[in-house]
């Protein structure tokens, strides 16, 4: 007589607890019915016998699935390997690569951290696939008598129930992701919904359900065969679909993360006189090819891109997808231009807009796209590579860009002012010339040496250094680091600036440098390495933070919202040091987007010198966000940010918050005896 449902459930839980404690349970032991006709087995039900026809059918199915997989995946591999070699690639440092692989791939750290809920759902699917690796192998092996996990054994019982827990998590997660993509539809996923994603989601769900169903059927019945073949055919259909969809990242993104170029947004050196950047397919390197085929089309780069957020043409995701489409159509040996301005593209083709010169030159190089990418794509070397190709070949014709390059060549600074203006400022402030006896060389930069507000920041920071008793001097002759030329793709001008700067440091016997501009710090410490190693350099926020115990604390009671500069935060990973200085001056307030998620001011990538923007101004969006915190002061740590917000805040109307650099915040509390500069 069949037990009552409630009694069966109770007995079932007793049996499952016994299994969990390691007691022996037969493969065909069953609990009483949960509902009429359906039982929960203490073990996974596997077919006991396969006919010869079934085995042959399985082998044919596997062969067809593999052939279809490599029929598409083979050309992708050939494209990657036939692409130009990365002349600067090295596996060192291997420890960093291994850590990135463990954190970003195995732990899914970046996926979860940047989008917690959907990220966790993606992570569950990934971890579930890892847990299912042995299950799937054993599943196929059983059909040909090579099964290695016996469902009745202690190990088999434990592992199959362990996989069942993951199957449940994967089924729930993939359902949630399906609802998000097809019903919630966040705008950064794109206007066009990929129905291939829906098919893949259904197949993953079916894999999980067909596996879980095997715990509810008798191993000797017909249902177990139906479930087994359903699961198997789903696997065989799923495999060849991978290379045809964005789910190719399941196969190659682990390699992308492990092999990505060392360093954040590092621009690779050109290889010889015939290398002008990314002009055509023959210039696309193996790393770029690997990365563009890894794109999962999640839209995280688009979501955080300041250009995309303010109505510009640029969409970093479409730059990656456009490069991938180019490789599929023309191949890695083609001499057809990558940018659509230089080749015929139907006007109704989205690539005509997204892969245009206009899009490439709207990038602020803030690094949000690269920082957010969960599969190791490095967008900025690609975008700057496209700029290089256009600038170095003369294809990019821009009045403001031409004026900038001429100013750098003729005057040595991006503002196009005579070097005499810098000399007058130095004399007025009575700054000593660096002669090798001082501890620090104070780097003025274009903004600190020529811009009126930048000069105020330099003057106040010099007062701070004097208060601390730190000796310093400035170079007698100083030229721009070449940062705007570097980001806009003019390698010739950049090389000239870098070589001049390195020679100036060597001649003056400079050992340590401090600068108020994160762009200068990044360029000198990283980009100049192509031409020589510069002395040690640090940002003034780092310098002041090291001496914070000796700096006066102010009881102003003022609230200060601090803006993270892109080139100090994401590029240099300096977040807490400037906040420590701000906290000495008042009450620190955080903006909605701060730290690594900070929104750009709009000046980077040379855009500060390229005239008016199209669409909404990036600086106005960020300034409104900062002012919206209700803080009395906006604190900055970059003269470019200061310049951009100066105009944006003044355009807001009455009583905008005060704008001060962290050096100015600190200098306010200095004793009256420190009000004069130049006294060493």
XYZ file of C-alpha atoms in Angstrom:
680
model
C 0.000 0.000 0.000
C 1.419 3.445 -1.013
C 2.355 5.748 1.835
C 0.588 9.053 2.357
C 2.303 12.081 0.761
C 3.228 13.687 4.090
C 4.649 10.420 5.363
C 6.589 9.930 2.122
C 8.120 13.378 2.351
C 9.221 12.753 5.916
C 10.738 9.385 5.028
C 12.417 10.956 1.998
C 14.134 13.590 4.121
C 15.291 10.889 6.556
C 16.793 8.940 3.667
C 18.502 12.053 2.184
C 19.939 12.947 5.599
C 21.268 9.404 5.853
C 22.897 9.805 2.462
C 24.483 13.078 3.515
C 25.906 11.324 6.593
C 27.556 8.712 4.390
C 25.290 5.688 5.060
C 24.954 3.190 2.212
C 21.814 3.487 0.158
C 20.978 1.281 -2.834
C 20.762 2.826 -6.270
C 17.136 1.860 -6.621
C 16.006 2.783 -3.123
C 13.126 5.154 -3.336
C 11.268 7.306 -0.891
C 7.529 7.342 -0.930
C 5.801 9.527 -3.487
C 6.090 13.294 -3.247
C 3.125 13.440 -5.599
C 1.398 10.441 -7.196
C 3.625 8.802 -9.791
C 6.744 10.862 -9.026
C 9.406 9.723 -6.568
C 12.556 11.406 -5.254
C 15.410 8.940 -5.546
C 18.298 8.923 -3.119
C 20.598 8.686 -6.119
C 20.774 9.846 -9.717
C 18.995 7.465 -12.090
C 21.180 6.379 -15.034
C 20.129 3.995 -17.864
C 21.455 0.517 -17.187
C 21.814 -0.513 -20.823
C 22.345 1.061 -24.249
C 21.695 -0.782 -27.467
C 24.246 -0.887 -30.276
C 22.081 1.453 -32.330
C 21.978 3.952 -29.470
C 25.756 3.872 -29.099
C 26.270 4.399 -32.835
C 23.718 7.228 -32.850
C 25.504 8.867 -29.926
C 28.919 8.670 -31.617
C 27.495 10.086 -34.844
C 25.814 12.882 -32.900
C 29.069 13.732 -31.093
C 30.963 13.759 -34.393
C 28.399 16.054 -36.052
C 28.378 18.389 -33.054
C 32.179 18.645 -33.008
C 32.397 19.160 -36.779
C 29.821 21.955 -36.634
C 31.641 23.524 -33.680
C 35.038 23.584 -35.403
C 33.479 24.545 -38.745
C 32.849 27.959 -37.192
C 35.483 28.017 -34.461
C 38.286 27.020 -36.844
C 38.121 30.230 -38.930
C 38.092 32.295 -35.727
C 41.229 30.552 -34.493
C 42.886 31.053 -37.864
C 42.010 34.761 -37.792
C 43.568 35.132 -34.348
C 46.764 33.250 -35.221
C 47.134 34.939 -38.624
C 46.849 38.397 -37.099
C 49.964 40.474 -36.615
C 52.100 39.403 -33.671
C 52.277 41.705 -30.655
C 55.932 42.688 -30.675
C 55.923 43.787 -27.034
C 54.081 40.768 -25.596
C 55.589 38.932 -22.654
C 54.145 36.422 -20.206
C 55.891 38.238 -17.396
C 54.864 38.985 -14.728
C 53.358 35.502 -14.544
C 52.249 35.946 -10.931
C 50.008 38.866 -11.898
C 48.526 36.880 -14.775
C 47.768 33.927 -12.510
C 46.148 36.213 -9.939
C 43.987 37.901 -12.585
C 42.934 34.483 -13.871
C 41.966 33.251 -10.407
C 40.187 36.464 -9.402
C 38.471 37.422 -12.666
C 37.804 33.981 -14.172
C 37.543 31.404 -11.391
C 36.189 33.724 -8.692
C 34.250 35.940 -11.138
C 35.341 38.824 -8.926
C 34.974 41.641 -11.438
C 31.647 40.291 -12.751
C 30.108 40.306 -9.283
C 31.748 43.458 -7.951
C 30.643 45.766 -10.747
C 27.065 44.435 -11.130
C 26.286 42.477 -7.950
C 22.902 40.888 -8.741
C 23.222 40.030 -12.455
C 26.912 39.417 -11.813
C 26.119 36.828 -9.168
C 23.618 35.177 -11.517
C 26.308 34.958 -14.214
C 28.750 33.594 -11.648
C 26.315 30.868 -10.591
C 25.949 29.791 -14.217
C 29.728 29.714 -14.661
C 30.382 27.832 -11.425
C 27.555 25.471 -12.278
C 29.239 24.636 -15.582
C 32.465 23.886 -13.695
C 30.587 21.623 -11.311
C 28.951 19.924 -14.293
C 32.222 19.120 -16.067
C 32.570 15.699 -14.425
C 28.837 15.049 -14.659
C 28.787 15.671 -18.412
C 31.881 13.542 -19.043
C 30.476 10.703 -16.966
C 27.090 11.113 -18.633
C 28.531 10.451 -22.103
C 31.023 7.825 -20.897
C 28.230 5.727 -19.366
C 26.726 5.107 -22.781
C 29.879 3.343 -23.990
C 30.569 1.519 -20.743
C 33.301 3.876 -19.512
C 31.480 5.631 -16.704
C 33.734 6.557 -13.774
C 31.203 7.880 -11.237
C 28.873 5.232 -9.847
C 25.650 6.850 -8.579
C 25.407 4.179 -5.865
C 28.895 4.826 -4.458
C 29.522 7.266 -1.633
C 31.562 9.533 -3.937
C 29.000 9.332 -6.729
C 26.108 9.999 -4.373
C 27.834 13.046 -2.873
C 28.976 14.498 -6.178
C 25.680 14.061 -8.015
C 23.779 15.748 -5.187
C 26.439 18.482 -5.122
C 25.891 18.974 -8.870
C 22.127 18.945 -8.315
C 22.417 21.915 -5.949
C 24.333 23.785 -8.644
C 21.828 22.721 -11.285
C 19.066 24.342 -9.251
C 21.103 27.547 -8.858
C 21.917 27.617 -12.581
C 18.275 27.059 -13.558
C 17.109 29.940 -11.355
C 19.972 32.207 -12.450
C 19.562 31.632 -16.176
C 15.825 32.274 -15.841
C 16.543 35.564 -14.075
C 19.053 36.552 -16.761
C 16.528 35.669 -19.480
C 13.902 37.893 -17.844
C 16.436 40.701 -17.496
C 17.538 40.572 -21.124
C 14.136 40.105 -22.772
C 11.748 41.895 -20.416
C 13.707 44.381 -18.249
C 16.049 45.140 -21.189
C 18.618 47.626 -19.784
C 19.480 50.109 -22.528
C 23.222 49.365 -22.461
C 22.533 45.814 -23.648
C 21.586 47.387 -26.976
C 18.420 48.298 -28.805
C 18.314 45.016 -30.694
C 17.611 41.956 -28.563
C 19.691 38.929 -29.504
C 17.256 36.037 -29.798
C 20.239 33.688 -29.956
C 20.718 34.507 -26.279
C 17.199 33.300 -25.599
C 17.891 29.999 -27.373
C 21.098 29.502 -25.397
C 19.305 30.336 -22.136
C 16.614 27.777 -22.948
C 19.205 25.097 -23.704
C 21.038 25.775 -20.433
C 17.743 25.616 -18.546
C 16.857 22.349 -20.307
C 20.245 20.860 -19.401
C 19.640 21.607 -15.731
C 16.034 20.409 -15.679
C 16.797 17.160 -17.519
C 19.564 16.439 -15.019
C 17.404 17.217 -11.974
C 14.594 15.115 -13.437
C 16.789 12.026 -13.184
C 16.399 12.165 -9.379
C 12.647 11.692 -9.735
C 12.473 8.608 -11.988
C 13.191 4.910 -11.661
C 16.464 3.783 -13.231
C 14.688 0.795 -14.770
C 11.885 2.776 -16.397
C 11.474 4.448 -19.792
C 11.539 7.986 -18.376
C 15.216 7.747 -17.476
C 16.085 7.066 -21.128
C 13.972 10.015 -22.258
C 15.751 12.314 -19.776
C 19.165 10.937 -20.714
C 18.648 11.543 -24.430
C 17.078 14.950 -23.789
C 20.138 15.960 -21.789
C 22.539 14.515 -24.361
C 20.876 16.074 -27.410
C 20.767 19.423 -25.622
C 24.519 19.186 -25.051
C 25.118 18.252 -28.695
C 22.972 21.160 -29.941
C 24.522 23.610 -27.469
C 28.144 22.973 -28.490
C 28.011 24.077 -32.173
C 25.951 27.154 -31.277
C 28.747 28.584 -29.078
C 31.006 29.908 -31.887
C 27.996 31.474 -33.627
C 27.015 33.622 -30.653
C 28.477 35.889 -27.994
C 28.776 32.746 -25.864
C 32.084 32.116 -27.589
C 33.477 33.937 -24.564
C 32.901 30.714 -22.611
C 35.748 29.183 -24.599
C 38.221 32.022 -25.164
C 37.687 34.671 -22.467
C 39.782 32.741 -19.893
C 42.691 33.013 -22.347
C 41.896 36.695 -22.939
C 42.060 37.500 -19.236
C 45.274 35.541 -18.768
C 47.023 36.962 -21.848
C 45.845 40.601 -21.754
C 48.496 43.288 -22.040
C 50.214 44.037 -18.753
C 49.240 47.363 -17.201
C 46.058 49.406 -17.322
C 45.415 51.045 -20.695
C 49.013 50.571 -21.783
C 49.529 51.775 -25.332
C 51.842 49.365 -27.195
C 54.871 50.762 -29.018
C 54.818 50.968 -32.811
C 56.887 48.280 -34.521
C 59.111 49.982 -37.072
C 58.802 52.864 -39.513
C 55.978 51.202 -41.435
C 53.725 50.897 -38.395
C 51.333 53.849 -38.126
C 48.767 52.332 -35.756
C 45.482 50.599 -36.566
C 44.941 51.582 -40.163
C 43.686 48.322 -41.687
C 43.283 44.639 -40.955
C 46.983 43.912 -41.352
C 47.632 46.143 -38.328
C 45.268 44.231 -36.012
C 47.341 42.192 -33.580
C 46.692 38.762 -32.087
C 45.750 40.201 -28.706
C 43.233 42.557 -30.301
C 41.730 39.713 -32.349
C 41.474 37.510 -29.273
C 39.822 40.300 -27.307
C 37.237 41.325 -29.907
C 36.080 37.712 -30.266
C 35.747 37.493 -26.475
C 33.177 40.288 -26.207
C 30.104 39.114 -24.324
C 28.100 42.197 -25.391
C 27.115 42.898 -21.786
C 27.298 46.661 -22.333
C 29.154 47.480 -19.144
C 31.591 49.613 -21.147
C 28.685 51.494 -22.726
C 26.947 51.975 -19.390
C 29.937 53.803 -17.906
C 31.295 55.586 -20.990
C 31.011 59.390 -20.588
C 30.689 59.844 -24.358
C 27.833 57.338 -24.644
C 26.147 58.861 -21.595
C 26.097 62.351 -23.103
C 24.736 61.697 -26.577
C 27.993 61.203 -28.469
C 28.462 58.755 -31.343
C 31.119 56.732 -29.528
C 30.017 53.407 -28.096
C 33.009 51.354 -26.889
C 31.082 48.095 -27.240
C 30.359 48.838 -30.886
C 34.025 49.665 -31.501
C 34.884 46.134 -30.349
C 32.036 44.512 -32.265
C 32.845 46.609 -35.322
C 36.438 45.380 -35.281
C 35.175 41.804 -34.967
C 32.794 42.283 -37.896
C 35.645 43.725 -39.944
C 37.799 40.660 -39.283
C 34.932 38.359 -40.236
C 34.348 40.219 -43.488
C 37.837 41.241 -44.608
C 40.247 39.128 -42.567
C 43.469 40.033 -40.736
C 45.567 40.502 -43.891
C 43.266 43.054 -45.529
C 44.439 46.549 -46.444
C 40.880 47.892 -46.341
C 40.608 50.715 -43.816
C 39.213 49.904 -40.389
C 37.467 53.259 -40.075
C 34.306 53.521 -42.123
C 35.132 57.066 -43.255
C 37.826 55.555 -45.435
C 35.790 52.785 -47.067
C 32.379 52.276 -48.602
C 29.799 51.200 -46.078
C 26.018 51.215 -46.624
C 24.478 54.131 -44.772
C 22.013 51.799 -43.019
C 24.906 49.773 -41.595
C 25.398 50.631 -37.881
C 29.156 50.274 -38.341
C 29.122 53.385 -40.526
C 28.429 55.420 -37.396
C 30.174 53.514 -34.636
C 33.428 52.769 -36.479
C 33.787 56.306 -37.785
C 36.584 58.778 -37.146
C 34.117 60.933 -35.250
C 33.462 58.119 -32.794
C 37.156 57.316 -32.327
C 38.017 60.930 -31.478
C 35.216 61.363 -28.922
C 36.939 59.120 -26.367
C 38.100 60.878 -23.193
C 40.403 57.911 -22.407
C 38.875 57.820 -18.921
C 39.335 54.032 -18.783
C 35.857 53.189 -17.462
C 35.257 50.752 -20.326
C 38.457 48.839 -19.736
C 38.037 48.858 -15.966
C 34.522 47.452 -16.176
C 35.059 44.746 -18.821
C 34.579 41.281 -17.271
C 36.365 39.373 -20.067
C 39.684 41.206 -20.259
C 39.073 43.468 -23.260
C 41.407 46.483 -23.315
C 39.440 49.097 -25.218
C 41.782 52.068 -24.974
C 44.775 50.623 -26.850
C 42.312 49.780 -29.650
C 40.652 53.210 -29.728
C 43.977 55.034 -29.470
C 45.314 52.660 -32.123
C 42.556 53.837 -34.469
C 43.453 57.451 -33.655
C 47.096 56.700 -34.374
C 46.204 55.238 -37.737
C 44.193 58.309 -38.667
C 46.633 60.900 -37.284
C 49.940 59.379 -38.337
C 48.716 58.849 -41.923
C 47.232 62.351 -42.164
C 43.677 61.075 -42.576
C 42.430 62.977 -39.501
C 41.980 66.620 -40.376
C 40.877 68.724 -37.458
C 41.517 72.441 -37.005
C 41.820 72.236 -33.235
C 44.023 69.152 -33.400
C 46.367 70.767 -35.895
C 46.585 73.898 -33.728
C 47.397 71.771 -30.689
C 50.183 69.859 -32.418
C 51.701 73.066 -33.775
C 51.566 74.636 -30.308
C 53.404 71.657 -28.835
C 56.057 71.743 -31.561
C 56.575 75.496 -31.557
C 56.049 76.509 -27.933
C 56.424 73.226 -26.032
C 53.084 73.548 -24.249
C 49.502 72.679 -25.124
C 48.220 76.206 -24.513
C 50.436 77.667 -27.220
C 51.935 80.358 -24.974
C 55.488 81.612 -25.069
C 57.956 79.974 -22.664
C 58.601 83.485 -21.353
C 55.197 83.376 -19.624
C 56.387 80.423 -17.562
C 59.645 82.232 -16.772
C 57.726 85.280 -15.504
C 55.598 83.068 -13.247
C 58.680 81.377 -11.797
C 60.297 84.734 -11.104
C 57.152 86.138 -9.532
C 56.869 83.162 -7.188
C 60.624 83.171 -6.554
C 60.821 79.470 -7.243
C 64.424 78.223 -7.166
C 65.792 76.440 -10.234
C 66.523 72.798 -9.584
C 70.295 72.312 -9.310
C 70.573 68.764 -7.995
C 70.823 69.726 -4.318
C 67.092 69.881 -3.624
C 65.072 66.819 -2.677
C 62.309 67.284 -5.264
C 61.879 68.640 -8.745
C 58.481 70.358 -8.793
C 56.985 69.654 -12.225
C 54.775 72.527 -13.331
C 53.266 71.054 -16.497
C 51.247 73.015 -19.035
C 48.443 73.840 -16.615
C 50.671 74.705 -13.661
C 53.023 76.800 -15.729
C 50.598 78.669 -17.996
C 46.966 78.402 -16.845
C 46.028 81.093 -14.265
C 44.110 78.729 -11.982
C 46.728 76.020 -12.410
C 49.335 78.528 -11.271
C 47.314 79.167 -8.120
C 47.374 75.428 -7.372
C 51.128 75.231 -7.933
C 51.711 78.271 -5.724
C 49.656 76.810 -2.884
C 51.303 73.415 -3.162
C 54.714 75.101 -3.040
C 53.622 76.745 0.221
C 52.695 73.322 1.588
C 56.129 71.959 0.661
C 57.797 74.939 2.323
C 55.706 74.447 5.459
C 56.895 70.846 5.609
C 60.494 71.944 5.142
C 60.865 70.047 1.869
C 63.417 71.501 -0.515
C 62.448 71.727 -4.162
C 63.249 73.438 -7.425
C 61.756 73.736 -10.881
C 63.387 73.016 -14.223
C 64.732 76.040 -16.024
C 63.225 74.744 -19.269
C 60.253 72.444 -19.334
C 58.034 71.177 -22.134
C 54.711 69.329 -22.117
C 54.910 65.606 -21.373
C 53.171 65.009 -24.705
C 50.077 63.493 -23.065
C 47.506 65.082 -25.440
C 49.600 64.158 -28.501
C 49.957 60.603 -27.189
C 46.222 60.149 -26.632
C 45.329 61.752 -29.966
C 47.693 59.446 -31.830
C 50.524 61.776 -32.865
C 53.546 59.604 -32.068
C 56.110 61.928 -33.674
C 55.198 64.909 -31.501
C 54.944 62.692 -28.431
C 58.414 61.252 -29.027
C 59.866 64.740 -29.325
C 58.307 65.788 -26.012
C 59.370 62.617 -24.203
C 62.979 62.752 -25.375
C 63.275 66.427 -24.412
C 61.880 65.741 -20.938
C 64.132 62.746 -20.304
C 67.172 64.743 -21.358
C 66.171 67.651 -19.117
C 65.871 65.364 -16.075
C 69.202 63.736 -16.845
C 70.996 67.048 -17.295
C 69.574 68.457 -14.050
C 70.332 65.185 -12.193
C 66.732 64.897 -10.981
C 66.052 61.967 -8.636
C 62.475 62.592 -7.462
C 59.604 64.484 -9.050
C 56.272 65.681 -7.678
C 53.454 66.991 -9.887
C 49.923 68.327 -9.457
C 48.687 66.755 -12.717
C 47.777 63.046 -12.853
C 48.138 63.120 -16.656
C 51.761 64.226 -16.317
C 52.418 61.576 -13.665
C 50.976 58.804 -15.821
C 52.756 59.898 -18.993
C 56.167 60.384 -17.399
C 56.062 57.173 -15.362
C 54.519 54.896 -18.012
C 54.387 56.253 -21.549
C 57.901 57.667 -21.582
C 59.293 54.171 -20.995
C 59.480 53.644 -24.765
C 62.330 56.150 -24.849
C 63.923 55.841 -21.425
C 63.241 55.554 -17.701
C 62.311 58.781 -15.944
C 63.096 59.500 -12.278
C 60.602 58.506 -9.622
C 57.456 60.633 -9.784
C 54.451 60.991 -7.509
C 51.252 62.997 -7.423
C 50.895 65.806 -4.919
C 48.049 63.937 -3.191
C 50.447 61.082 -2.447
C 53.105 63.496 -1.231
C 50.735 65.314 1.136
C 49.170 62.082 2.408
C 52.608 60.825 3.470
C 53.040 64.002 5.522
C 49.444 64.342 6.733
C 50.446 63.985 10.395
C 52.388 67.249 10.060
C 49.697 69.147 8.178
C 47.244 71.355 10.107
C 43.704 70.073 10.579
C 40.935 72.578 9.997
C 37.717 72.846 11.983
C 35.888 74.609 9.177
C 32.780 72.444 9.347
C 32.486 72.770 5.566
C 31.279 69.808 3.507
C 33.570 68.892 0.621
C 32.687 66.493 -2.194
C 35.797 64.998 -3.740
C 35.962 64.174 -7.456
C 38.203 61.226 -8.413
C 40.262 62.122 -11.496
C 40.379 59.255 -13.999
C 44.150 59.397 -14.394
C 44.698 59.331 -10.635
C 42.063 56.739 -9.740
C 41.596 54.096 -12.410
C 45.019 54.681 -13.968
C 47.056 54.904 -10.761
C 44.769 53.317 -8.168
C 45.077 56.331 -5.880
C 41.781 56.845 -4.065
C 42.356 57.172 -0.332
C 45.311 59.581 -0.260
C 43.412 62.623 -1.593
C 40.484 61.778 0.680
C 42.813 61.855 3.671
C 43.820 65.394 2.698
C 40.217 66.479 2.123
C 39.267 65.124 5.556
C 41.828 67.475 7.114
C 40.039 70.443 5.539
C 36.400 69.608 6.231
C 33.698 66.950 6.122
C 34.178 64.528 3.225
C 31.088 63.882 1.104
C 30.997 61.142 -1.521
C 29.460 61.635 -4.954
C 27.002 58.995 -6.250
C 29.712 57.838 -8.649
C 33.059 57.772 -6.902
C 36.283 55.803 -6.594
C 36.700 53.440 -9.583
C 33.202 54.342 -10.828
C 33.926 58.062 -10.935
C 32.482 59.898 -13.930
C 34.959 61.703 -16.182
C 35.307 65.503 -16.326
C 35.591 65.329 -20.138
C 39.113 66.730 -20.549
C 41.152 63.563 -21.108
C 42.348 62.134 -24.383
C 43.262 65.602 -25.638
C 39.579 66.602 -25.743
C 40.252 69.655 -23.569
C 41.867 71.196 -26.654
C 39.458 70.040 -29.378
C 36.737 72.669 -29.143
C 33.048 72.250 -28.355
C 31.482 68.850 -27.839
C 28.481 67.445 -29.625
C 25.547 66.506 -27.427
C 25.536 67.254 -23.698
C 28.827 68.382 -22.171
C 30.482 65.738 -20.007
C 31.782 68.353 -17.573
C 28.295 69.767 -17.016
C 26.858 66.336 -16.247
C 29.568 65.622 -13.689
C 29.483 69.115 -12.153
C 25.715 68.876 -11.660
C 26.192 65.505 -9.970
C 28.827 66.917 -7.623
C 26.762 70.011 -6.820
C 23.746 67.774 -6.243
C 25.388 66.324 -3.152
C 24.784 69.652 -1.410
C 28.477 70.042 -0.565
C 29.787 73.553 -0.084
C 33.081 72.823 -1.842
C 34.039 70.653 -4.806
C 37.510 69.249 -4.183
C 39.726 68.282 -7.126
C 43.176 66.762 -7.557
C 43.778 67.508 -11.233
C 44.154 70.891 -12.933
C 42.259 69.648 -15.997
C 39.277 68.635 -13.841
C 39.512 72.005 -12.139
C 39.398 73.811 -15.482
C 36.437 71.801 -16.784
C 34.385 72.252 -13.601
C 35.211 75.939 -13.380
C 33.168 76.646 -16.486
C 30.506 74.053 -15.713
C 29.820 75.289 -12.178
C 29.694 78.924 -13.250
C 27.036 78.000 -15.805
C 24.822 76.518 -13.082
C 23.506 79.874 -11.930
C 23.487 81.394 -8.466
C 25.695 80.260 -5.603
C 27.461 77.227 -7.061
C 29.787 75.352 -4.689
C 33.322 76.665 -4.374
C 35.947 74.860 -6.476
C 39.348 74.141 -4.873
C 42.216 71.757 -5.450
C 43.343 69.661 -2.472
C 46.543 71.731 -2.321
C 44.437 74.891 -1.991
C 42.311 73.256 0.707
C 45.445 72.429 2.656
C 47.127 75.803 2.140
C 44.167 77.632 3.690
C 45.195 76.403 7.137
C 48.860 77.306 6.906
C 50.191 79.939 9.324
C 50.453 83.502 8.092
C 54.238 83.156 8.042
C 53.847 80.632 5.222
C 51.831 82.957 3.024
C 54.874 83.856 0.936
C 56.446 81.405 -1.488
C 59.987 80.893 -2.630
C 61.676 80.938 0.795
C 63.783 77.803 1.100
